Amino acid sequence: RAEAVRRILVGVFEQAAPDAHEGQPITALQLLEHGQRQVERAIAAEPAVEADVATLIAELYVQVGVFDRAETLLARALEATADPRVPDDVKARVLIGIATVEDERSAHEDAMAHARQGIELLARSGRVGAQTLAKAHYVVAHSLISLGRRDEAEQVLLASLQRDTAALGASSDAVADTNVQLGNLYAAEERFEESERAFRQAIATLTANHGEDSYHVAHALNELSNMFYDKNDFAAAEDALRQSLQIRLRMVGPDHRDTLIVRHNLLNLVEAEGRVAEALPERLEVVARHESSGKLHPRDLGAYFLGIGLDQFELGDFAAAEAS
C-alpha cells in the first residue's frame, strides 16, 4: 500500500517538471487538481490506497480553502472504505478528514461524532499514529468549545497536552495547536493571564518550527487578537491582527478565505474603536469582489453583510442598513 501511495504522489509531483508545462510555473492548486484526477482514474482496484490518497489531497484542499473539492474527495474516500480490504486505520483517517471539514462548516455535532469514530477505529487497528490522533482530539475539543461545553473541552485539551507532549515532544505543532485551543477556552472564561500565556507559548513554538511567515503563526495571532478584544485591549488586539494579516497576504494573497476572515476581524476591531467610516468601504469592496466567487463560505459572507448593515446604521443610512 505504501508503494502504491508513493507511486501516485510521485506522479502528481512530476507534473511540476518544466517539460510538463512548457516552462510555466505550476501552482499548488494545479498540483492538487492533478492529484484529484489521478485518484479519480487510477485505483478502484486498490480501495485502501484510493481512500488514503483522496483523504490526503482533501486535507490539502481544506488548507487552501477549497471545501467543495475536499468534500467530493472525502465522499469518494468514504465510499472506498466500504470495501472489506480497507484496514481500520485508513477508515479512521477518512472519518477524521470528514470531521475536519464539518468542523470548518460549523457542523460541530457531526464533526465530534466522526472524530470519535476515528479515534475508536485507530485504537482497534493497533496503528495509532500520534499525529492523526492529535488531529482528531483537536476537532473534538474545538467542537466542544464552539458548542459552549467548556468543562468537557478543557478535560480533552489537558489530556491531549499530556499525551501529545509524551508522544511528539513539547515543541511539536500538535502541542502548540492544543495551546491555541486552551488560549481560546481560557479567554472565553475571562482567564486572560492563562490565555495569553498559552497563546505566547504556542506562537513561540510555531515560529521556531516554521518561521515567522507561517499559516500556523498567523492563525495563533488571530486567536490572540480575539483574546485581547475580549479583554478590551484594542491596541494590542489590532497589533496582533495586523501581524496576522501581513503573514496571510504574503503567504496566500488578498483573496484567500483566511485572509478575508482576518480582514473581517480587523474591520470589527476598527468599528469597536469608533472608526465606522473607515471600515465600511473596505467591507463593500470585499463583498463586491467575492459575493459570487465561492471564495467566502456563506457563513463568512453573511458576517460581512451584517457588518455592512451595522456600519450603514451607525452612519444613518437606514434603508441600506435594512437591506444589508
PDB file of C-alpha atoms in Angstrom:
ATOM      1  CA  ARG A   1       0.000   0.000   0.000  1.00  0.00           C
ATOM      2  CA  ALA A   2       2.846   2.400   0.843  1.00  0.00           C
ATOM      3  CA  GLU A   3       4.439   1.702  -2.548  1.00  0.00           C
ATOM      4  CA  ALA A   4       1.153   2.401  -4.353  1.00  0.00           C
ATOM      5  CA  VAL A   5       0.712   5.703  -2.483  1.00  0.00           C
ATOM      6  CA  ARG A   6       4.316   6.637  -3.303  1.00  0.00           C
ATOM      7  CA  ARG A   7       3.752   5.904  -6.986  1.00  0.00           C
ATOM      8  CA  ILE A   8       0.685   8.142  -7.160  1.00  0.00           C
ATOM      9  CA  LEU A   9       2.275  11.045  -5.295  1.00  0.00           C
ATOM     10  CA  VAL A  10       5.444  10.877  -7.395  1.00  0.00           C
ATOM     11  CA  GLY A  11       3.201  11.040 -10.461  1.00  0.00           C
ATOM     12  CA  VAL A  12       1.474  14.115  -9.077  1.00  0.00           C
ATOM     13  CA  PHE A  13       4.702  15.991  -8.348  1.00  0.00           C
ATOM     14  CA  GLU A  14       6.199  15.078 -11.729  1.00  0.00           C
ATOM     15  CA  GLN A  15       3.592  17.435 -13.172  1.00  0.00           C
ATOM     16  CA  ALA A  16       5.623  20.331 -11.743  1.00  0.00           C
ATOM     17  CA  ALA A  17       8.534  19.486 -14.090  1.00  0.00           C
ATOM     18  CA  PRO A  18       9.222  22.255 -16.678  1.00  0.00           C
ATOM     19  CA  ASP A  19       8.566  19.942 -19.657  1.00  0.00           C
ATOM     20  CA  ALA A  20       5.053  19.143 -18.387  1.00  0.00           C
ATOM     21  CA  HIS A  21       4.021  22.821 -18.542  1.00  0.00           C
ATOM     22  CA  GLU A  22       6.308  24.222 -21.234  1.00  0.00           C
ATOM     23  CA  GLY A  23       8.408  26.004 -18.635  1.00  0.00           C
ATOM     24  CA  GLN A  24       5.472  27.787 -16.987  1.00  0.00           C
ATOM     25  CA  PRO A  25       5.254  27.732 -13.174  1.00  0.00           C
ATOM     26  CA  ILE A  26       2.607  25.476 -11.645  1.00  0.00           C
ATOM     27  CA  THR A  27       0.576  26.414  -8.574  1.00  0.00           C
ATOM     28  CA  ALA A  28      -0.194  24.284  -5.544  1.00  0.00           C
ATOM     29  CA  LEU A  29      -3.851  24.275  -6.579  1.00  0.00           C
ATOM     30  CA  GLN A  30      -2.963  22.920 -10.049  1.00  0.00           C
ATOM     31  CA  LEU A  31      -0.991  20.125  -8.389  1.00  0.00           C
ATOM     32  CA  LEU A  32      -3.959  19.258  -6.198  1.00  0.00           C
ATOM     33  CA  GLU A  33      -6.278  19.222  -9.206  1.00  0.00           C
ATOM     34  CA  HIS A  34      -3.909  16.833 -10.961  1.00  0.00           C
ATOM     35  CA  GLY A  35      -3.801  14.664  -7.847  1.00  0.00           C
ATOM     36  CA  GLN A  36      -7.579  14.592  -7.773  1.00  0.00           C
ATOM     37  CA  ARG A  37      -7.678  13.404 -11.387  1.00  0.00           C
ATOM     38  CA  GLN A  38      -5.116  10.701 -10.569  1.00  0.00           C
ATOM     39  CA  VAL A  39      -7.323   9.450  -7.735  1.00  0.00           C
ATOM     40  CA  GLU A  40     -10.422   9.511  -9.919  1.00  0.00           C
ATOM     41  CA  ARG A  41      -8.955   7.378 -12.674  1.00  0.00           C
ATOM     42  CA  ALA A  42      -6.306   5.249 -11.038  1.00  0.00           C
ATOM     43  CA  ILE A  43      -7.122   2.959  -8.247  1.00  0.00           C
ATOM     44  CA  ALA A  44     -10.534   1.378  -7.994  1.00  0.00           C
ATOM     45  CA  ALA A  45      -8.707  -1.934  -7.638  1.00  0.00           C
ATOM     46  CA  GLU A  46      -6.864  -0.613  -4.567  1.00  0.00           C
ATOM     47  CA  PRO A  47      -9.546   0.914  -2.323  1.00  0.00           C
ATOM     48  CA  ALA A  48      -7.253   1.433   0.686  1.00  0.00           C
ATOM     49  CA  VAL A  49      -4.825   3.413  -1.468  1.00  0.00           C
ATOM     50  CA  GLU A  50      -7.656   5.375  -3.056  1.00  0.00           C
ATOM     51  CA  ALA A  51      -9.048   6.289   0.374  1.00  0.00           C
ATOM     52  CA  ASP A  52      -5.626   7.252   1.741  1.00  0.00           C
ATOM     53  CA  VAL A  53      -4.601   9.475  -1.176  1.00  0.00           C
ATOM     54  CA  ALA A  54      -8.056  11.043  -1.573  1.00  0.00           C
ATOM     55  CA  THR A  55      -8.060  11.962   2.137  1.00  0.00           C
ATOM     56  CA  LEU A  56      -4.583  13.494   1.921  1.00  0.00           C
ATOM     57  CA  ILE A  57      -5.487  15.638  -1.086  1.00  0.00           C
ATOM     58  CA  ALA A  58      -8.807  16.606   0.554  1.00  0.00           C
ATOM     59  CA  GLU A  59      -6.957  17.815   3.666  1.00  0.00           C
ATOM     60  CA  LEU A  60      -4.725  19.966   1.445  1.00  0.00           C
ATOM     61  CA  TYR A  61      -7.795  21.393  -0.315  1.00  0.00           C
ATOM     62  CA  VAL A  62      -9.128  22.375   3.129  1.00  0.00           C
ATOM     63  CA  GLN A  63      -5.886  24.221   3.844  1.00  0.00           C
ATOM     64  CA  VAL A  64      -6.224  26.269   0.640  1.00  0.00           C
ATOM     65  CA  GLY A  65      -9.915  26.927   1.369  1.00  0.00           C
ATOM     66  CA  VAL A  66     -11.470  24.840  -1.448  1.00  0.00           C
ATOM     67  CA  PHE A  67     -14.084  22.982   0.576  1.00  0.00           C
ATOM     68  CA  ASP A  68     -16.338  21.686  -2.195  1.00  0.00           C
ATOM     69  CA  ARG A  69     -13.497  19.681  -3.774  1.00  0.00           C
ATOM     70  CA  ALA A  70     -12.413  18.440  -0.346  1.00  0.00           C
ATOM     71  CA  GLU A  71     -15.935  17.172   0.300  1.00  0.00           C
ATOM     72  CA  THR A  72     -16.092  15.462  -3.116  1.00  0.00           C
ATOM     73  CA  LEU A  73     -12.838  13.594  -2.436  1.00  0.00           C
ATOM     74  CA  LEU A  74     -13.811  12.640   1.105  1.00  0.00           C
ATOM     75  CA  ALA A  75     -17.140  11.257  -0.131  1.00  0.00           C
ATOM     76  CA  ARG A  76     -15.202   9.141  -2.615  1.00  0.00           C
ATOM     77  CA  ALA A  77     -12.784   8.034   0.104  1.00  0.00           C
ATOM     78  CA  LEU A  78     -15.667   7.077   2.396  1.00  0.00           C
ATOM     79  CA  GLU A  79     -17.224   5.023  -0.408  1.00  0.00           C
ATOM     80  CA  ALA A  80     -13.903   3.212  -0.889  1.00  0.00           C
ATOM     81  CA  THR A  81     -13.776   2.280   2.827  1.00  0.00           C
ATOM     82  CA  ALA A  82     -16.879   0.094   2.383  1.00  0.00           C
ATOM     83  CA  ASP A  83     -14.560  -2.495   0.821  1.00  0.00           C
ATOM     84  CA  PRO A  84     -13.666  -5.122   3.473  1.00  0.00           C
ATOM     85  CA  ARG A  85      -9.992  -4.991   2.416  1.00  0.00           C
ATOM     86  CA  VAL A  86      -9.639  -1.430   3.760  1.00  0.00           C
ATOM     87  CA  PRO A  87      -7.981  -1.532   7.213  1.00  0.00           C
ATOM     88  CA  ASP A  88      -9.323   0.349  10.219  1.00  0.00           C
ATOM     89  CA  ASP A  89      -6.521   2.925  10.361  1.00  0.00           C
ATOM     90  CA  VAL A  90      -7.357   4.080   6.811  1.00  0.00           C
ATOM     91  CA  LYS A  91     -11.065   4.274   7.671  1.00  0.00           C
ATOM     92  CA  ALA A  92     -10.108   6.328  10.734  1.00  0.00           C
ATOM     93  CA  ARG A  93      -8.138   8.855   8.651  1.00  0.00           C
ATOM     94  CA  VAL A  94     -11.083   9.270   6.282  1.00  0.00           C
ATOM     95  CA  LEU A  95     -13.513   9.881   9.159  1.00  0.00           C
ATOM     96  CA  ILE A  96     -11.151  12.380  10.803  1.00  0.00           C
ATOM     97  CA  GLY A  97     -10.782  14.172   7.446  1.00  0.00           C
ATOM     98  CA  ILE A  98     -14.576  14.394   7.185  1.00  0.00           C
ATOM     99  CA  ALA A  99     -14.724  15.670  10.782  1.00  0.00           C
ATOM    100  CA  THR A 100     -12.197  18.410   9.968  1.00  0.00           C
ATOM    101  CA  VAL A 101     -14.364  19.724   7.107  1.00  0.00           C
ATOM    102  CA  GLU A 102     -17.528  19.511   9.226  1.00  0.00           C
ATOM    103  CA  ASP A 103     -15.802  21.491  11.983  1.00  0.00           C
ATOM    104  CA  GLU A 104     -14.869  24.183   9.432  1.00  0.00           C
ATOM    105  CA  ARG A 105     -18.503  24.208   8.259  1.00  0.00           C
ATOM    106  CA  SER A 106     -19.721  24.626  11.884  1.00  0.00           C
ATOM    107  CA  ALA A 107     -21.425  21.194  11.861  1.00  0.00           C
ATOM    108  CA  HIS A 108     -19.888  20.564  15.272  1.00  0.00           C
ATOM    109  CA  GLU A 109     -22.051  17.651  16.476  1.00  0.00           C
ATOM    110  CA  ASP A 110     -21.328  15.713  13.264  1.00  0.00           C
ATOM    111  CA  ALA A 111     -17.644  16.637  13.479  1.00  0.00           C
ATOM    112  CA  MET A 112     -17.376  15.282  17.031  1.00  0.00           C
ATOM    113  CA  ALA A 113     -19.187  12.067  16.137  1.00  0.00           C
ATOM    114  CA  HIS A 114     -16.914  11.335  13.161  1.00  0.00           C
ATOM    115  CA  ALA A 115     -13.732  12.299  15.042  1.00  0.00           C
ATOM    116  CA  ARG A 116     -14.659   9.981  17.917  1.00  0.00           C
ATOM    117  CA  GLN A 117     -15.436   7.153  15.481  1.00  0.00           C
ATOM    118  CA  GLY A 118     -11.983   7.700  14.017  1.00  0.00           C
ATOM    119  CA  ILE A 119     -10.366   7.564  17.466  1.00  0.00           C
ATOM    120  CA  GLU A 120     -12.126   4.248  18.206  1.00  0.00           C
ATOM    121  CA  LEU A 121     -11.009   2.760  14.881  1.00  0.00           C
ATOM    122  CA  LEU A 122      -7.397   3.835  15.478  1.00  0.00           C
ATOM    123  CA  ALA A 123      -7.432   2.146  18.870  1.00  0.00           C
ATOM    124  CA  ARG A 124      -8.902  -1.009  17.334  1.00  0.00           C
ATOM    125  CA  SER A 125      -6.392  -1.071  14.477  1.00  0.00           C
ATOM    126  CA  GLY A 126      -3.291  -1.079  16.681  1.00  0.00           C
ATOM    127  CA  ARG A 127      -1.803   1.522  14.290  1.00  0.00           C
ATOM    128  CA  VAL A 128      -2.353   4.626  16.396  1.00  0.00           C
ATOM    129  CA  GLY A 129      -0.498   7.429  14.587  1.00  0.00           C
ATOM    130  CA  ALA A 130       0.160  10.165  17.145  1.00  0.00           C
ATOM    131  CA  GLN A 131      -0.333  12.959  14.576  1.00  0.00           C
ATOM    132  CA  THR A 132      -3.647  11.541  13.359  1.00  0.00           C
ATOM    133  CA  LEU A 133      -4.845  11.060  16.925  1.00  0.00           C
ATOM    134  CA  ALA A 134      -3.847  14.634  17.819  1.00  0.00           C
ATOM    135  CA  LYS A 135      -5.841  15.923  14.832  1.00  0.00           C
ATOM    136  CA  ALA A 136      -8.937  14.001  15.936  1.00  0.00           C
ATOM    137  CA  HIS A 137      -8.770  15.297  19.507  1.00  0.00           C
ATOM    138  CA  TYR A 138      -8.244  18.826  18.161  1.00  0.00           C
ATOM    139  CA  VAL A 139     -11.545  18.583  16.239  1.00  0.00           C
ATOM    140  CA  VAL A 140     -13.369  17.212  19.306  1.00  0.00           C
ATOM    141  CA  ALA A 141     -12.046  19.999  21.548  1.00  0.00           C
ATOM    142  CA  HIS A 142     -12.750  22.770  19.040  1.00  0.00           C
ATOM    143  CA  SER A 143     -16.286  21.492  18.531  1.00  0.00           C
ATOM    144  CA  LEU A 144     -16.896  21.341  22.286  1.00  0.00           C
ATOM    145  CA  ILE A 145     -15.674  24.931  22.694  1.00  0.00           C
ATOM    146  CA  SER A 146     -17.884  26.073  19.799  1.00  0.00           C
ATOM    147  CA  LEU A 147     -20.879  24.364  21.424  1.00  0.00           C
ATOM    148  CA  GLY A 148     -20.170  26.048  24.767  1.00  0.00           C
ATOM    149  CA  ARG A 149     -19.246  22.798  26.548  1.00  0.00           C
ATOM    150  CA  ARG A 150     -16.122  24.268  28.122  1.00  0.00           C
ATOM    151  CA  ASP A 151     -15.596  21.893  31.032  1.00  0.00           C
ATOM    152  CA  GLU A 152     -15.555  18.895  28.674  1.00  0.00           C
ATOM    153  CA  ALA A 153     -13.306  20.772  26.261  1.00  0.00           C
ATOM    154  CA  GLU A 154     -10.773  21.577  28.987  1.00  0.00           C
ATOM    155  CA  GLN A 155     -10.596  17.907  30.012  1.00  0.00           C
ATOM    156  CA  VAL A 156      -9.980  16.871  26.383  1.00  0.00           C
ATOM    157  CA  LEU A 157      -7.337  19.573  25.871  1.00  0.00           C
ATOM    158  CA  LEU A 158      -5.376  18.880  29.070  1.00  0.00           C
ATOM    159  CA  ALA A 159      -5.369  15.147  28.293  1.00  0.00           C
ATOM    160  CA  SER A 160      -4.230  15.916  24.720  1.00  0.00           C
ATOM    161  CA  LEU A 161      -1.475  18.189  26.003  1.00  0.00           C
ATOM    162  CA  GLN A 162      -0.104  15.429  28.218  1.00  0.00           C
ATOM    163  CA  ARG A 163      -0.425  12.683  25.595  1.00  0.00           C
ATOM    164  CA  ASP A 164       0.977  14.707  22.667  1.00  0.00           C
ATOM    165  CA  THR A 165       3.887  16.030  24.730  1.00  0.00           C
ATOM    166  CA  ALA A 166       4.836  12.449  25.597  1.00  0.00           C
ATOM    167  CA  ALA A 167       4.349  11.108  22.047  1.00  0.00           C
ATOM    168  CA  LEU A 168       5.524  14.024  19.886  1.00  0.00           C
ATOM    169  CA  GLY A 169       7.540  16.315  22.162  1.00  0.00           C
ATOM    170  CA  ALA A 170       6.841  19.641  23.869  1.00  0.00           C
ATOM    171  CA  SER A 171       7.944  21.561  20.754  1.00  0.00           C
ATOM    172  CA  SER A 172       5.584  19.765  18.347  1.00  0.00           C
ATOM    173  CA  ASP A 173       2.927  21.527  16.284  1.00  0.00           C
ATOM    174  CA  ALA A 174       0.255  19.370  17.919  1.00  0.00           C
ATOM    175  CA  VAL A 175       1.168  20.681  21.387  1.00  0.00           C
ATOM    176  CA  ALA A 176       1.214  24.261  20.054  1.00  0.00           C
ATOM    177  CA  ASP A 177      -2.219  23.778  18.442  1.00  0.00           C
ATOM    178  CA  THR A 178      -3.567  22.497  21.757  1.00  0.00           C
ATOM    179  CA  ASN A 179      -2.188  25.596  23.486  1.00  0.00           C
ATOM    180  CA  VAL A 180      -4.047  27.768  20.961  1.00  0.00           C
ATOM    181  CA  GLN A 181      -7.250  25.926  21.839  1.00  0.00           C
ATOM    182  CA  LEU A 182      -6.549  26.371  25.559  1.00  0.00           C
ATOM    183  CA  GLY A 183      -5.943  30.076  24.930  1.00  0.00           C
ATOM    184  CA  ASN A 184      -9.385  30.350  23.334  1.00  0.00           C
ATOM    185  CA  LEU A 185     -11.017  28.416  26.152  1.00  0.00           C
ATOM    186  CA  TYR A 186      -9.402  30.481  28.904  1.00  0.00           C
ATOM    187  CA  ALA A 187     -10.313  33.711  27.067  1.00  0.00           C
ATOM    188  CA  ALA A 188     -13.973  32.643  26.943  1.00  0.00           C
ATOM    189  CA  GLU A 189     -13.817  32.168  30.718  1.00  0.00           C
ATOM    190  CA  GLU A 190     -12.041  35.548  31.171  1.00  0.00           C
ATOM    191  CA  ARG A 191      -8.929  33.805  32.491  1.00  0.00           C
ATOM    192  CA  PHE A 192      -6.868  36.273  30.478  1.00  0.00           C
ATOM    193  CA  GLU A 193      -3.423  35.722  32.021  1.00  0.00           C
ATOM    194  CA  GLU A 194      -3.624  31.951  31.436  1.00  0.00           C
ATOM    195  CA  SER A 195      -4.962  32.592  27.947  1.00  0.00           C
ATOM    196  CA  GLU A 196      -2.152  34.935  26.924  1.00  0.00           C
ATOM    197  CA  ARG A 197       0.455  32.565  28.377  1.00  0.00           C
ATOM    198  CA  ALA A 198      -0.932  29.658  26.313  1.00  0.00           C
ATOM    199  CA  PHE A 199      -1.024  31.770  23.127  1.00  0.00           C
ATOM    200  CA  ARG A 200       2.505  33.124  23.610  1.00  0.00           C
ATOM    201  CA  GLN A 201       3.851  29.628  24.168  1.00  0.00           C
ATOM    202  CA  ALA A 202       2.121  28.392  21.005  1.00  0.00           C
ATOM    203  CA  ILE A 203       3.396  31.323  18.908  1.00  0.00           C
ATOM    204  CA  ALA A 204       6.970  30.828  20.129  1.00  0.00           C
ATOM    205  CA  THR A 205       6.850  27.100  19.262  1.00  0.00           C
ATOM    206  CA  LEU A 206       5.252  27.622  15.847  1.00  0.00           C
ATOM    207  CA  THR A 207       7.674  30.424  14.944  1.00  0.00           C
ATOM    208  CA  ALA A 208      10.621  28.208  15.895  1.00  0.00           C
ATOM    209  CA  ASN A 209       9.200  25.331  13.822  1.00  0.00           C
ATOM    210  CA  HIS A 210       8.079  27.225  10.708  1.00  0.00           C
ATOM    211  CA  GLY A 211       9.486  30.759  10.781  1.00  0.00           C
ATOM    212  CA  GLU A 212       7.513  33.966  11.111  1.00  0.00           C
ATOM    213  CA  ASP A 213       5.698  33.571   7.772  1.00  0.00           C
ATOM    214  CA  SER A 214       3.625  30.570   8.701  1.00  0.00           C
ATOM    215  CA  TYR A 215      -0.062  29.730   8.397  1.00  0.00           C
ATOM    216  CA  HIS A 216       0.089  28.366  11.960  1.00  0.00           C
ATOM    217  CA  VAL A 217       1.608  31.565  13.377  1.00  0.00           C
ATOM    218  CA  ALA A 218      -0.954  33.719  11.530  1.00  0.00           C
ATOM    219  CA  HIS A 219      -3.805  31.644  12.970  1.00  0.00           C
ATOM    220  CA  ALA A 220      -2.431  31.850  16.518  1.00  0.00           C
ATOM    221  CA  LEU A 221      -2.013  35.644  16.214  1.00  0.00           C
ATOM    222  CA  ASN A 222      -5.609  35.952  15.023  1.00  0.00           C
ATOM    223  CA  GLU A 223      -6.834  33.993  18.062  1.00  0.00           C
ATOM    224  CA  LEU A 224      -4.578  36.020  20.395  1.00  0.00           C
ATOM    225  CA  SER A 225      -6.168  39.175  18.986  1.00  0.00           C
ATOM    226  CA  ASN A 226      -9.632  37.840  19.839  1.00  0.00           C
ATOM    227  CA  MET A 227      -8.481  37.398  23.440  1.00  0.00           C
ATOM    228  CA  PHE A 228      -7.227  40.992  23.613  1.00  0.00           C
ATOM    229  CA  TYR A 229     -10.537  42.168  22.098  1.00  0.00           C
ATOM    230  CA  ASP A 230     -12.495  40.339  24.816  1.00  0.00           C
ATOM    231  CA  LYS A 231     -10.179  41.975  27.355  1.00  0.00           C
ATOM    232  CA  ASN A 232     -10.944  45.426  25.823  1.00  0.00           C
ATOM    233  CA  ASP A 233      -7.261  45.930  24.983  1.00  0.00           C
ATOM    234  CA  PHE A 234      -7.978  47.158  21.454  1.00  0.00           C
ATOM    235  CA  ALA A 235      -4.457  48.413  20.712  1.00  0.00           C
ATOM    236  CA  ALA A 236      -2.893  45.003  21.427  1.00  0.00           C
ATOM    237  CA  ALA A 237      -5.715  43.302  19.513  1.00  0.00           C
ATOM    238  CA  GLU A 238      -5.124  45.459  16.437  1.00  0.00           C
ATOM    239  CA  ASP A 239      -1.352  44.902  16.573  1.00  0.00           C
ATOM    240  CA  ALA A 240      -1.768  41.092  16.655  1.00  0.00           C
ATOM    241  CA  LEU A 241      -4.358  41.166  13.849  1.00  0.00           C
ATOM    242  CA  ARG A 242      -2.221  43.337  11.592  1.00  0.00           C
ATOM    243  CA  GLN A 243       0.683  40.914  12.086  1.00  0.00           C
ATOM    244  CA  SER A 244      -1.630  38.021  11.158  1.00  0.00           C
ATOM    245  CA  LEU A 245      -2.956  39.873   8.106  1.00  0.00           C
ATOM    246  CA  GLN A 246       0.532  40.669   6.785  1.00  0.00           C
ATOM    247  CA  ILE A 247       1.550  36.991   7.055  1.00  0.00           C
ATOM    248  CA  ARG A 248      -1.616  35.897   5.218  1.00  0.00           C
ATOM    249  CA  LEU A 249      -1.095  38.483   2.478  1.00  0.00           C
ATOM    250  CA  ARG A 250       2.486  37.309   1.923  1.00  0.00           C
ATOM    251  CA  MET A 251       1.590  33.625   2.008  1.00  0.00           C
ATOM    252  CA  VAL A 252      -1.764  33.248   0.250  1.00  0.00           C
ATOM    253  CA  GLY A 253      -2.621  36.698  -1.117  1.00  0.00           C
ATOM    254  CA  PRO A 254      -5.589  39.030  -0.650  1.00  0.00           C
ATOM    255  CA  ASP A 255      -8.332  36.747  -1.986  1.00  0.00           C
ATOM    256  CA  HIS A 256      -7.843  33.628   0.136  1.00  0.00           C
ATOM    257  CA  ARG A 257     -10.669  32.865   2.556  1.00  0.00           C
ATOM    258  CA  ASP A 258      -8.358  33.024   5.584  1.00  0.00           C
ATOM    259  CA  THR A 259      -7.069  36.472   4.561  1.00  0.00           C
ATOM    260  CA  LEU A 260     -10.644  37.704   4.170  1.00  0.00           C
ATOM    261  CA  ILE A 261     -11.596  36.372   7.614  1.00  0.00           C
ATOM    262  CA  VAL A 262      -8.661  38.226   9.215  1.00  0.00           C
ATOM    263  CA  ARG A 263      -9.701  41.391   7.361  1.00  0.00           C
ATOM    264  CA  HIS A 264     -13.235  40.938   8.684  1.00  0.00           C
ATOM    265  CA  ASN A 265     -11.918  40.620  12.246  1.00  0.00           C
ATOM    266  CA  LEU A 266      -9.749  43.716  11.775  1.00  0.00           C
ATOM    267  CA  LEU A 267     -12.718  45.716  10.496  1.00  0.00           C
ATOM    268  CA  ASN A 268     -14.773  44.635  13.530  1.00  0.00           C
ATOM    269  CA  LEU A 269     -11.981  45.987  15.699  1.00  0.00           C
ATOM    270  CA  VAL A 270     -11.796  49.270  13.758  1.00  0.00           C
ATOM    271  CA  GLU A 271     -15.550  49.665  14.304  1.00  0.00           C
ATOM    272  CA  ALA A 272     -15.243  48.918  18.022  1.00  0.00           C
ATOM    273  CA  GLU A 273     -12.829  51.860  18.189  1.00  0.00           C
ATOM    274  CA  GLY A 274     -15.468  54.092  16.568  1.00  0.00           C
ATOM    275  CA  ARG A 275     -13.857  54.271  13.092  1.00  0.00           C
ATOM    276  CA  VAL A 276     -17.004  53.166  11.215  1.00  0.00           C
ATOM    277  CA  ALA A 277     -16.490  55.368   8.135  1.00  0.00           C
ATOM    278  CA  GLU A 278     -13.077  53.728   7.671  1.00  0.00           C
ATOM    279  CA  ALA A 279     -14.447  50.176   7.866  1.00  0.00           C
ATOM    280  CA  LEU A 280     -17.474  50.409   5.548  1.00  0.00           C
ATOM    281  CA  PRO A 281     -15.677  50.986   2.184  1.00  0.00           C
ATOM    282  CA  GLU A 282     -13.388  48.019   2.838  1.00  0.00           C
ATOM    283  CA  ARG A 283     -16.335  45.729   3.612  1.00  0.00           C
ATOM    284  CA  LEU A 284     -18.178  46.845   0.473  1.00  0.00           C
ATOM    285  CA  GLU A 285     -15.062  46.227  -1.629  1.00  0.00           C
ATOM    286  CA  VAL A 286     -14.622  42.675  -0.252  1.00  0.00           C
ATOM    287  CA  VAL A 287     -18.271  41.770  -0.859  1.00  0.00           C
ATOM    288  CA  ALA A 288     -18.262  43.254  -4.375  1.00  0.00           C
ATOM    289  CA  ARG A 289     -15.282  41.061  -5.298  1.00  0.00           C
ATOM    290  CA  HIS A 290     -16.341  37.855  -3.597  1.00  0.00           C
ATOM    291  CA  GLU A 291     -20.134  37.650  -3.285  1.00  0.00           C
ATOM    292  CA  SER A 292     -20.434  35.269  -6.250  1.00  0.00           C
ATOM    293  CA  SER A 293     -16.907  33.821  -6.365  1.00  0.00           C
ATOM    294  CA  GLY A 294     -17.398  30.978  -3.877  1.00  0.00           C
ATOM    295  CA  LYS A 295     -14.239  32.101  -2.030  1.00  0.00           C
ATOM    296  CA  LEU A 296     -16.278  33.024   1.038  1.00  0.00           C
ATOM    297  CA  HIS A 297     -18.358  30.383   2.784  1.00  0.00           C
ATOM    298  CA  PRO A 298     -21.994  31.593   3.140  1.00  0.00           C
ATOM    299  CA  ARG A 299     -21.420  31.994   6.886  1.00  0.00           C
ATOM    300  CA  ASP A 300     -18.463  34.325   6.225  1.00  0.00           C
ATOM    301  CA  LEU A 301     -20.352  36.263   3.559  1.00  0.00           C
ATOM    302  CA  GLY A 302     -23.268  36.658   5.983  1.00  0.00           C
ATOM    303  CA  ALA A 303     -20.885  38.086   8.579  1.00  0.00           C
ATOM    304  CA  TYR A 304     -19.632  40.659   6.059  1.00  0.00           C
ATOM    305  CA  PHE A 305     -23.191  41.715   5.150  1.00  0.00           C
ATOM    306  CA  LEU A 306     -24.075  42.023   8.831  1.00  0.00           C
ATOM    307  CA  GLY A 307     -21.027  44.237   9.375  1.00  0.00           C
ATOM    308  CA  ILE A 308     -22.007  46.397   6.388  1.00  0.00           C
ATOM    309  CA  GLY A 309     -25.543  46.780   7.741  1.00  0.00           C
ATOM    310  CA  LEU A 310     -24.335  47.800  11.191  1.00  0.00           C
ATOM    311  CA  ASP A 311     -21.935  50.346   9.658  1.00  0.00           C
ATOM    312  CA  GLN A 312     -24.698  51.795   7.482  1.00  0.00           C
ATOM    313  CA  PHE A 313     -26.967  52.029  10.527  1.00  0.00           C
ATOM    314  CA  GLU A 314     -24.304  53.878  12.511  1.00  0.00           C
ATOM    315  CA  LEU A 315     -23.878  56.309   9.597  1.00  0.00           C
ATOM    316  CA  GLY A 316     -27.647  56.917   9.367  1.00  0.00           C
ATOM    317  CA  ASP A 317     -28.340  55.111   6.057  1.00  0.00           C
ATOM    318  CA  PHE A 318     -31.252  53.090   7.442  1.00  0.00           C
ATOM    319  CA  ALA A 319     -32.730  51.782   4.162  1.00  0.00           C
ATOM    320  CA  ALA A 320     -29.357  50.394   3.050  1.00  0.00           C
ATOM    321  CA  ALA A 321     -28.759  49.008   6.538  1.00  0.00           C
ATOM    322  CA  GLU A 322     -32.028  47.076   6.496  1.00  0.00           C
ATOM    323  CA  ALA A 323     -31.259  45.599   3.055  1.00  0.00           C
ATOM    324  CA  SER A 324     -27.753  44.533   4.134  1.00  0.00           C
TER     325      SER A 324
END
